mmCIF file of C-alpha atoms in Angstrom:
data_model
loop_
_atom_site.group_PDB
_atom_site.id
_atom_site.type_symbol
_atom_site.label_atom_id
_atom_site.label_comp_id
_atom_site.label_asym_id
_atom_site.label_seq_id
_atom_site.Cartn_x
_atom_site.Cartn_y
_atom_site.Cartn_z
ATOM 1 C CA MET A 1 -0.102 -0.055 -0.072
ATOM 2 C CA LYS A 2 1.451 3.252 -1.009
ATOM 3 C CA LEU A 3 1.186 6.042 1.496
ATOM 4 C CA SER A 4 0.225 9.677 0.298
ATOM 5 C CA ARG A 5 2.660 12.350 0.396
ATOM 6 C CA PRO A 6 0.761 14.138 3.284
ATOM 7 C CA VAL A 7 0.985 10.901 5.397
ATOM 8 C CA LEU A 8 4.579 10.563 4.630
ATOM 9 C CA GLN A 9 5.345 14.111 5.711
ATOM 10 C CA ALA A 10 3.329 13.628 8.898
ATOM 11 C CA LEU A 11 5.402 10.432 9.580
ATOM 12 C CA LEU A 12 8.706 12.148 9.051
ATOM 13 C CA ALA A 13 7.636 15.030 11.385
ATOM 14 C CA VAL A 14 6.605 12.558 14.094
ATOM 15 C CA GLY A 15 9.798 10.524 13.626
ATOM 16 C CA LEU A 16 12.002 13.628 13.962
ATOM 17 C CA SER A 17 10.090 14.611 17.056
ATOM 18 C CA LEU A 18 10.739 11.180 18.738
ATOM 19 C CA LEU A 19 14.403 11.203 17.678
ATOM 20 C CA LEU A 20 14.795 14.831 19.091
ATOM 21 C CA ALA A 21 12.847 14.054 22.282
ATOM 22 C CA SER A 22 15.017 10.773 22.695
ATOM 23 C CA VAL A 23 18.409 12.573 22.270
ATOM 24 C CA LEU A 24 17.306 15.512 24.513
ATOM 25 C CA THR A 25 15.948 13.135 27.302
ATOM 26 C CA TYR A 26 19.334 11.048 26.878
ATOM 27 C CA ILE A 27 21.326 14.379 27.474
ATOM 28 C CA LEU A 28 19.433 15.412 30.421
ATOM 29 C CA ARG A 29 19.774 12.013 31.958
ATOM 30 C CA LEU A 30 23.565 12.040 31.644
ATOM 31 C CA GLU A 31 23.554 15.621 33.044
ATOM 32 C CA GLU A 32 21.489 14.215 35.953
ATOM 33 C CA GLN A 33 23.954 11.211 36.428
ATOM 34 C CA ARG A 34 26.985 13.549 36.382
ATOM 35 C CA ASP A 35 25.313 16.093 38.924
ATOM 36 C CA SER A 36 24.275 13.007 41.125
ATOM 37 C CA THR A 37 27.836 11.585 41.327
ATOM 38 C CA ALA A 38 29.336 15.064 41.984
ATOM 39 C CA ALA A 39 26.808 15.665 44.691
ATOM 40 C CA GLN A 40 27.440 12.091 46.188
ATOM 41 C CA LEU A 41 31.334 12.803 46.498
ATOM 42 C CA GLN A 42 30.878 16.030 47.875
ATOM 43 C CA LEU A 43 28.437 14.519 50.532
ATOM 44 C CA GLY A 44 30.913 11.909 51.271
ATOM 45 C CA SER A 45 33.633 14.417 51.642
ATOM 46 C CA GLN A 46 31.528 16.558 54.000
ATOM 47 C CA ALA A 47 30.500 13.492 55.940
ATOM 48 C CA GLY A 48 34.132 12.645 56.573
ATOM 49 C CA GLU A 49 34.897 15.837 57.763
ATOM 50 C CA LEU A 50 31.910 15.890 60.278
ATOM 51 C CA ARG A 51 33.116 12.518 61.607
ATOM 52 C CA ALA A 52 36.752 13.837 61.997
ATOM 53 C CA GLN A 53 35.552 16.996 63.739
ATOM 54 C CA LEU A 54 33.196 14.834 66.048
ATOM 55 C CA LEU A 55 36.209 12.444 66.975
ATOM 56 C CA ASN A 56 38.465 15.419 67.500
ATOM 57 C CA GLU A 57 35.933 16.982 69.808
ATOM 58 C CA LEU A 58 35.461 13.843 71.886
ATOM 59 C CA ASN A 59 39.103 12.659 71.708
ATOM 60 C CA SER A 60 40.474 16.195 72.943
ATOM 61 C CA THR A 61 38.211 15.706 76.001
ATOM 62 C CA LEU A 62 39.068 12.095 76.676
ATOM 63 C CA TYR A 63 42.864 12.826 76.254
ATOM 64 C CA LEU A 64 42.528 14.905 79.411
ATOM 65 C CA ALA A 65 41.470 12.016 81.430
ATOM 66 C CA SER A 66 44.282 10.024 80.067
ATOM 67 C CA GLY A 67 46.711 12.692 81.426
ATOM 68 C CA LEU A 68 45.117 12.311 84.854
ATOM 69 C CA VAL A 69 45.594 8.452 84.749
ATOM 70 C CA SER A 70 49.227 9.103 84.058
ATOM 71 C CA TYR A 71 49.601 11.383 86.877
ATOM 72 C CA LEU A 72 48.188 8.790 89.232
ATOM 73 C CA GLN A 73 50.401 5.940 87.841
ATOM 74 C CA GLY A 74 53.523 8.400 88.148
ATOM 75 C CA ARG A 75 52.581 8.976 91.766
ATOM 76 C CA ASN A 76 52.104 5.151 92.250
ATOM 77 C CA GLY A 77 48.550 5.897 93.222
ATOM 78 C CA VAL A 78 49.208 8.281 96.083
ATOM 79 C CA ILE A 79 46.852 11.309 95.817
ATOM 80 C CA SER A 80 47.815 14.648 96.873
ATOM 81 C CA GLN A 81 44.677 16.769 97.314
ATOM 82 C CA ALA A 82 46.899 19.996 97.171
ATOM 83 C CA GLU A 83 48.417 18.979 93.837
ATOM 84 C CA ILE A 84 45.492 17.263 92.160
ATOM 85 C CA GLN A 85 42.747 19.833 92.752
ATOM 86 C CA PRO A 86 44.381 22.601 90.530
ATOM 87 C CA TRP A 87 44.753 19.799 88.066
ATOM 88 C CA LEU A 88 41.206 18.994 88.166
ATOM 89 C CA HIS A 89 40.211 22.630 87.859
ATOM 90 C CA ASN A 90 42.273 23.198 84.814
ATOM 91 C CA MET A 91 40.856 20.135 83.096
ATOM 92 C CA THR A 92 37.397 21.189 83.322
ATOM 93 C CA ARG A 93 38.148 24.764 82.205
ATOM 94 C CA GLN A 94 39.623 23.519 78.948
ATOM 95 C CA THR A 95 36.289 22.152 77.694
ATOM 96 C CA SER A 96 32.695 22.570 78.144
ATOM 97 C CA LEU A 97 31.994 18.796 77.901
ATOM 98 C CA ILE A 98 33.436 17.708 81.251
ATOM 99 C CA ARG A 99 30.451 17.652 83.904
ATOM 100 C CA ASN A 100 32.417 16.186 86.723
ATOM 101 C CA ILE A 101 35.606 13.822 87.418
ATOM 102 C CA ALA A 102 35.510 10.995 89.996
ATOM 103 C CA ILE A 103 38.505 9.212 91.287
ATOM 104 C CA ALA A 104 37.831 5.720 92.822
ATOM 105 C CA PRO A 105 40.684 4.042 94.420
ATOM 106 C CA ASP A 106 39.710 0.306 94.848
ATOM 107 C CA ASN A 107 36.509 1.333 92.914
ATOM 108 C CA ARG A 108 35.159 3.550 95.773
ATOM 109 C CA ILE A 109 34.782 7.226 94.993
ATOM 110 C CA SER A 110 37.042 9.247 97.281
ATOM 111 C CA MET A 111 37.316 12.403 95.288
ATOM 112 C CA ILE A 112 35.048 14.110 92.951
ATOM 113 C CA TYR A 113 35.493 17.564 91.054
ATOM 114 C CA PRO A 114 33.740 19.762 91.509
ATOM 115 C CA LEU A 115 32.392 18.687 94.530
ATOM 116 C CA GLN A 116 29.506 21.232 94.800
ATOM 117 C CA GLY A 117 26.298 19.378 93.705
ATOM 118 C CA ASN A 118 28.171 15.959 93.654
ATOM 119 C CA GLU A 119 28.736 15.461 97.352
ATOM 120 C CA ALA A 120 26.335 12.517 97.433
ATOM 121 C CA ALA A 121 28.772 10.442 95.232
ATOM 122 C CA ILE A 122 31.477 10.630 97.691
ATOM 123 C CA GLY A 123 31.909 7.018 99.132
ATOM 124 C CA LEU A 124 29.953 5.307 96.429
ATOM 125 C CA TYR A 125 31.095 1.727 95.690
ATOM 126 C CA TYR A 126 30.864 0.794 92.125
ATOM 127 C CA PRO A 127 30.054 -2.968 92.696
ATOM 128 C CA ASP A 128 27.067 -1.803 94.680
ATOM 129 C CA ILE A 129 25.851 0.247 91.683
ATOM 130 C CA PRO A 130 24.038 -2.331 89.209
ATOM 131 C CA GLY A 131 23.738 0.315 86.577
ATOM 132 C CA GLN A 132 27.493 1.169 86.569
ATOM 133 C CA TRP A 133 29.324 -1.846 87.719
ATOM 134 C CA PRO A 134 29.150 -3.855 84.300
ATOM 135 C CA ALA A 135 30.965 -0.869 82.527
ATOM 136 C CA VAL A 136 33.565 -0.369 85.198
ATOM 137 C CA GLN A 137 34.179 -4.308 85.304
ATOM 138 C CA GLN A 138 34.592 -4.165 81.451
ATOM 139 C CA ALA A 139 37.190 -1.537 81.727
ATOM 140 C CA ILE A 140 39.005 -3.467 84.528
ATOM 141 C CA GLU A 141 39.008 -6.819 82.641
ATOM 142 C CA SER A 142 39.939 -5.571 79.173
ATOM 143 C CA ARG A 143 42.486 -2.944 80.920
ATOM 144 C CA GLN A 144 41.144 -0.329 78.488
ATOM 145 C CA PRO A 145 38.915 2.689 78.629
ATOM 146 C CA VAL A 146 35.234 2.476 78.261
ATOM 147 C CA LEU A 147 32.810 5.032 76.893
ATOM 148 C CA THR A 148 29.100 4.465 77.768
ATOM 149 C CA GLY A 149 26.054 6.584 77.122
ATOM 150 C CA PRO A 150 23.972 8.191 76.674
ATOM 151 C CA VAL A 151 22.899 7.684 80.279
ATOM 152 C CA GLN A 152 20.182 9.656 82.316
ATOM 153 C CA LEU A 153 21.479 11.329 85.283
ATOM 154 C CA LYS A 154 19.767 11.520 88.639
ATOM 155 C CA GLN A 155 20.634 15.258 88.889
ATOM 156 C CA GLY A 156 19.134 15.827 85.483
ATOM 157 C CA GLY A 157 20.170 15.588 81.853
ATOM 158 C CA GLU A 158 21.922 13.125 79.676
ATOM 159 C CA ALA A 159 25.527 12.308 79.735
ATOM 160 C CA LEU A 160 28.280 9.988 78.438
ATOM 161 C CA ILE A 161 30.791 8.429 80.987
ATOM 162 C CA TYR A 162 34.280 7.755 80.260
ATOM 163 C CA ARG A 163 35.855 5.127 82.580
ATOM 164 C CA THR A 164 39.627 4.588 82.662
ATOM 165 C CA PRO A 165 41.167 1.883 84.836
ATOM 166 C CA VAL A 166 44.315 2.738 86.617
ATOM 167 C CA PHE A 167 47.122 0.246 86.549
ATOM 168 C CA LEU A 168 50.231 0.791 88.541
ATOM 169 C CA PRO A 169 53.754 0.317 87.103
ATOM 170 C CA ASP A 170 53.840 -3.161 88.738
ATOM 171 C CA GLY A 171 50.672 -4.112 86.988
ATOM 172 C CA ARG A 172 48.404 -4.044 89.931
ATOM 173 C CA TYR A 173 44.805 -2.760 89.617
ATOM 174 C CA TRP A 174 44.665 0.649 91.540
ATOM 175 C CA GLY A 175 41.111 2.077 90.837
ATOM 176 C CA MET A 176 39.020 3.868 88.127
ATOM 177 C CA VAL A 177 38.868 7.438 87.000
ATOM 178 C CA SER A 178 35.352 8.304 85.702
ATOM 179 C CA THR A 179 34.739 11.469 83.568
ATOM 180 C CA VAL A 180 31.143 12.452 83.018
ATOM 181 C CA LEU A 181 30.640 14.312 79.815
ATOM 182 C CA ASN A 182 27.734 16.735 79.307
ATOM 183 C CA LEU A 183 25.925 15.290 76.251
ATOM 184 C CA GLN A 184 23.817 18.410 75.282
ATOM 185 C CA PRO A 185 26.920 20.900 74.442
ATOM 186 C CA PHE A 186 28.401 18.150 72.355
ATOM 187 C CA LEU A 187 25.021 17.480 70.486
ATOM 188 C CA GLU A 188 24.499 21.154 69.982
ATOM 189 C CA LYS A 189 27.917 21.592 68.444
ATOM 190 C CA THR A 190 27.399 18.533 66.231
ATOM 191 C CA ARG A 191 24.081 20.241 65.038
ATOM 192 C CA GLN A 192 26.090 23.359 64.182
ATOM 193 C CA MET A 193 28.556 21.755 62.355
ATOM 194 C CA ALA A 194 25.917 19.959 60.374
ATOM 195 C CA ALA A 195 23.956 23.158 59.668
ATOM 196 C CA GLU A 196 27.098 24.771 58.449
ATOM 197 C CA LYS A 197 27.540 22.102 55.799
ATOM 198 C CA ASP A 198 23.701 22.022 54.895
ATOM 199 C CA LEU A 199 23.568 18.399 56.339
ATOM 200 C CA ILE A 200 20.892 16.376 58.327
ATOM 201 C CA VAL A 201 22.457 13.993 60.729
ATOM 202 C CA SER A 202 21.571 11.064 62.938
ATOM 203 C CA LEU A 203 23.781 9.801 65.620
ATOM 204 C CA THR A 204 23.444 6.593 67.701
ATOM 205 C CA SER A 205 25.914 5.095 70.178
ATOM 206 C CA GLN A 206 24.798 1.696 69.797
ATOM 207 C CA ALA A 207 25.316 0.854 66.025
ATOM 208 C CA ASN A 208 24.902 -3.028 66.054
ATOM 209 C CA ALA A 209 21.838 -2.930 68.435
ATOM 210 C CA ASP A 210 18.460 -4.110 67.272
ATOM 211 C CA ASN A 211 16.806 -0.825 68.851
ATOM 212 C CA PRO A 212 19.678 1.686 69.036
ATOM 213 C CA ALA A 213 19.533 4.660 71.375
ATOM 214 C CA PHE A 214 19.602 7.707 69.319
ATOM 215 C CA MET A 215 21.406 10.948 70.365
ATOM 216 C CA LEU A 216 20.377 12.737 67.284
ATOM 217 C CA GLY A 217 17.619 11.758 64.638
ATOM 218 C CA ASN A 218 15.713 8.548 64.797
ATOM 219 C CA LEU A 219 15.578 5.187 62.931
ATOM 220 C CA SER A 220 13.802 6.572 60.050
ATOM 221 C CA SER A 221 16.436 9.389 59.371
ATOM 222 C CA LEU A 222 19.353 6.713 59.703
ATOM 223 C CA HIS A 223 17.675 4.324 57.248
ATOM 224 C CA SER A 224 17.175 7.267 54.840
ATOM 225 C CA ALA A 225 20.555 8.631 55.255
ATOM 226 C CA SER A 226 22.572 8.933 51.925
ATOM 227 C CA ILE A 227 25.975 7.965 53.863
ATOM 228 C CA ARG A 228 26.298 6.199 57.000
ATOM 229 C CA LEU A 229 29.791 6.279 58.882
ATOM 230 C CA GLU A 230 31.027 4.248 61.759
ATOM 231 C CA ILE A 231 32.796 6.338 64.519
ATOM 232 C CA ASN A 232 35.171 3.947 66.644
ATOM 233 C CA LEU A 233 35.513 5.097 70.202
ATOM 234 C CA PRO A 234 36.813 3.252 73.327
ATOM 235 C CA ALA A 235 34.838 -0.117 73.510
ATOM 236 C CA SER A 236 32.045 1.582 71.565
ATOM 237 C CA GLN A 237 30.990 2.138 68.175
ATOM 238 C CA TRP A 238 28.782 4.896 67.141
ATOM 239 C CA LEU A 239 26.923 5.254 63.742
ATOM 240 C CA LEU A 240 26.657 8.592 61.974
ATOM 241 C CA GLY A 241 23.927 9.056 59.181
ATOM 242 C CA VAL A 242 24.236 11.824 56.778
ATOM 243 C CA SER A 243 22.017 13.328 54.168
ATOM 244 C CA ARG A 244 21.706 16.614 52.195
ATOM 245 C CA ALA A 245 19.419 19.171 53.898
ATOM 246 C CA GLY A 246 18.620 20.853 50.655
ATOM 247 C CA GLU A 247 16.424 19.280 48.102
ATOM 248 C CA GLN A 248 17.742 18.084 44.930
ATOM 249 C CA PRO A 249 16.619 20.171 41.871
ATOM 250 C CA ASP A 250 13.537 18.977 40.078
ATOM 251 C CA ARG A 251 14.091 18.340 36.571
ATOM 252 C CA THR A 252 10.649 17.587 35.590
ATOM 253 C CA LEU A 253 10.372 20.984 33.899
ATOM 254 C CA LEU A 254 13.432 20.607 31.930
ATOM 255 C CA HIS A 255 12.171 17.171 30.578
ATOM 256 C CA GLY A 256 8.835 18.735 29.701
ATOM 257 C CA LEU A 257 10.693 21.530 27.973
ATOM 258 C CA ALA A 258 12.686 19.084 25.985
ATOM 259 C CA LEU A 259 9.376 17.273 24.798
ATOM 260 C CA LEU A 260 7.978 20.792 23.963
ATOM 261 C CA ILE A 261 10.917 21.647 21.871
ATOM 262 C CA ALA A 262 11.028 18.353 20.069
ATOM 263 C CA GLY A 263 7.243 18.502 19.343
ATOM 264 C CA SER A 264 7.489 22.111 18.246
ATOM 265 C CA LEU A 265 10.491 21.116 15.806
ATOM 266 C CA GLY A 266 8.481 18.272 14.495
ATOM 267 C CA LEU A 267 5.530 20.529 13.876
ATOM 268 C CA LEU A 268 7.550 23.285 12.294
ATOM 269 C CA LEU A 269 9.126 20.619 9.781
ATOM 270 C CA TRP A 270 5.569 19.418 8.950
ATOM 271 C CA LEU A 271 4.373 23.013 8.455
ATOM 272 C CA VAL A 272 7.367 23.682 6.158
ATOM 273 C CA LEU A 273 7.012 20.516 4.098
ATOM 274 C CA ARG A 274 3.205 21.110 3.861
ATOM 275 C CA ALA A 275 4.119 24.764 2.698
ATOM 276 C CA ALA A 276 6.519 23.387 0.250
ATOM 277 C CA GLU A 277 3.861 20.863 -0.927
ATOM 278 C CA ARG A 278 1.104 23.350 -1.420
ATOM 279 C CA ARG A 279 3.647 25.643 -3.264
ATOM 280 C CA ASN A 280 4.672 22.953 -5.592
ATOM 281 C CA LEU A 281 0.780 22.079 -6.194
ATOM 282 C CA ALA A 282 0.107 25.762 -6.916
ATOM 283 C CA GLN A 283 3.021 26.050 -9.389
ATOM 284 C CA ARG A 284 2.179 23.012 -11.045
ATOM 285 C CA ALA A 285 -1.525 24.063 -11.371
ATOM 286 C CA PHE A 286 -0.329 27.358 -12.694
ATOM 287 C CA LEU A 287 1.981 25.865 -15.300
ATOM 288 C CA GLU A 288 -0.787 23.582 -16.509
ATOM 289 C CA SER A 289 -3.181 26.460 -16.713
ATOM 290 C CA ARG A 290 -0.904 28.500 -18.820
ATOM 291 C CA GLN A 291 -0.209 25.529 -21.248
ATOM 292 C CA ARG A 292 -3.907 25.312 -21.688
ATOM 293 C CA PHE A 293 -4.228 28.887 -22.279
ATOM 294 C CA THR A 294 -1.357 28.870 -24.873
ATOM 295 C CA GLN A 295 -2.794 25.829 -26.815
#
């Protein structure tokens, strides 16, 4: 079956429109993939920077407790109130995270700084405190510091507790140094760092738990996070989820514009072909009419 010229012209116009639409859509998808890859790389870099900042913030505070342990070891466990009080005072002034520091020879708290507001802790014996003894025992058995939390404090607020066992040069276990860290200032600083990078973050201190305790965000925000990074801390593994706060650009309009352009070019081609066809018909009719007139 032979198709008429107008039908062929229409098919040509439709074919050109489909071809242009396919080419433009393909170009847009390539551009989207390129932008998505670049955005993911940037997000990964920013997430790594955020994790490094969090680690630096925590480690710089925990390092102070290590200095106190070294002091006790160097003194062979002999505590001098006159010497250690200024030390503890300077430690708490160097960071806003330290809430108090407790020194417990033979697992009994004999000194705490600051004393004001913490008087009730003096004389507490860790084995008699079910909520604290497992972490203390873990630190003793592993001979390594243990970071636990968040825990709800009786005096209000949430905190992290960094427990460091003290072993004397001869290998004997001497006691425990416990540093209570204010959680809210740490979390607020984390929020600020995330906001500066236009990020949404979730943070849990129980990365492998079935029901992790979230310090920031929730299970939904963690699962929807574009990037998840582990934060390795003493006897603890945190999990940081990071997503971009700003919405990704909507390219629906661009795709619609591409289809409109393709359709418009196809229609223009069809109109040009139709105009040329009509001109040819008119010219042919004119020639035929002139031939008949001259005969």
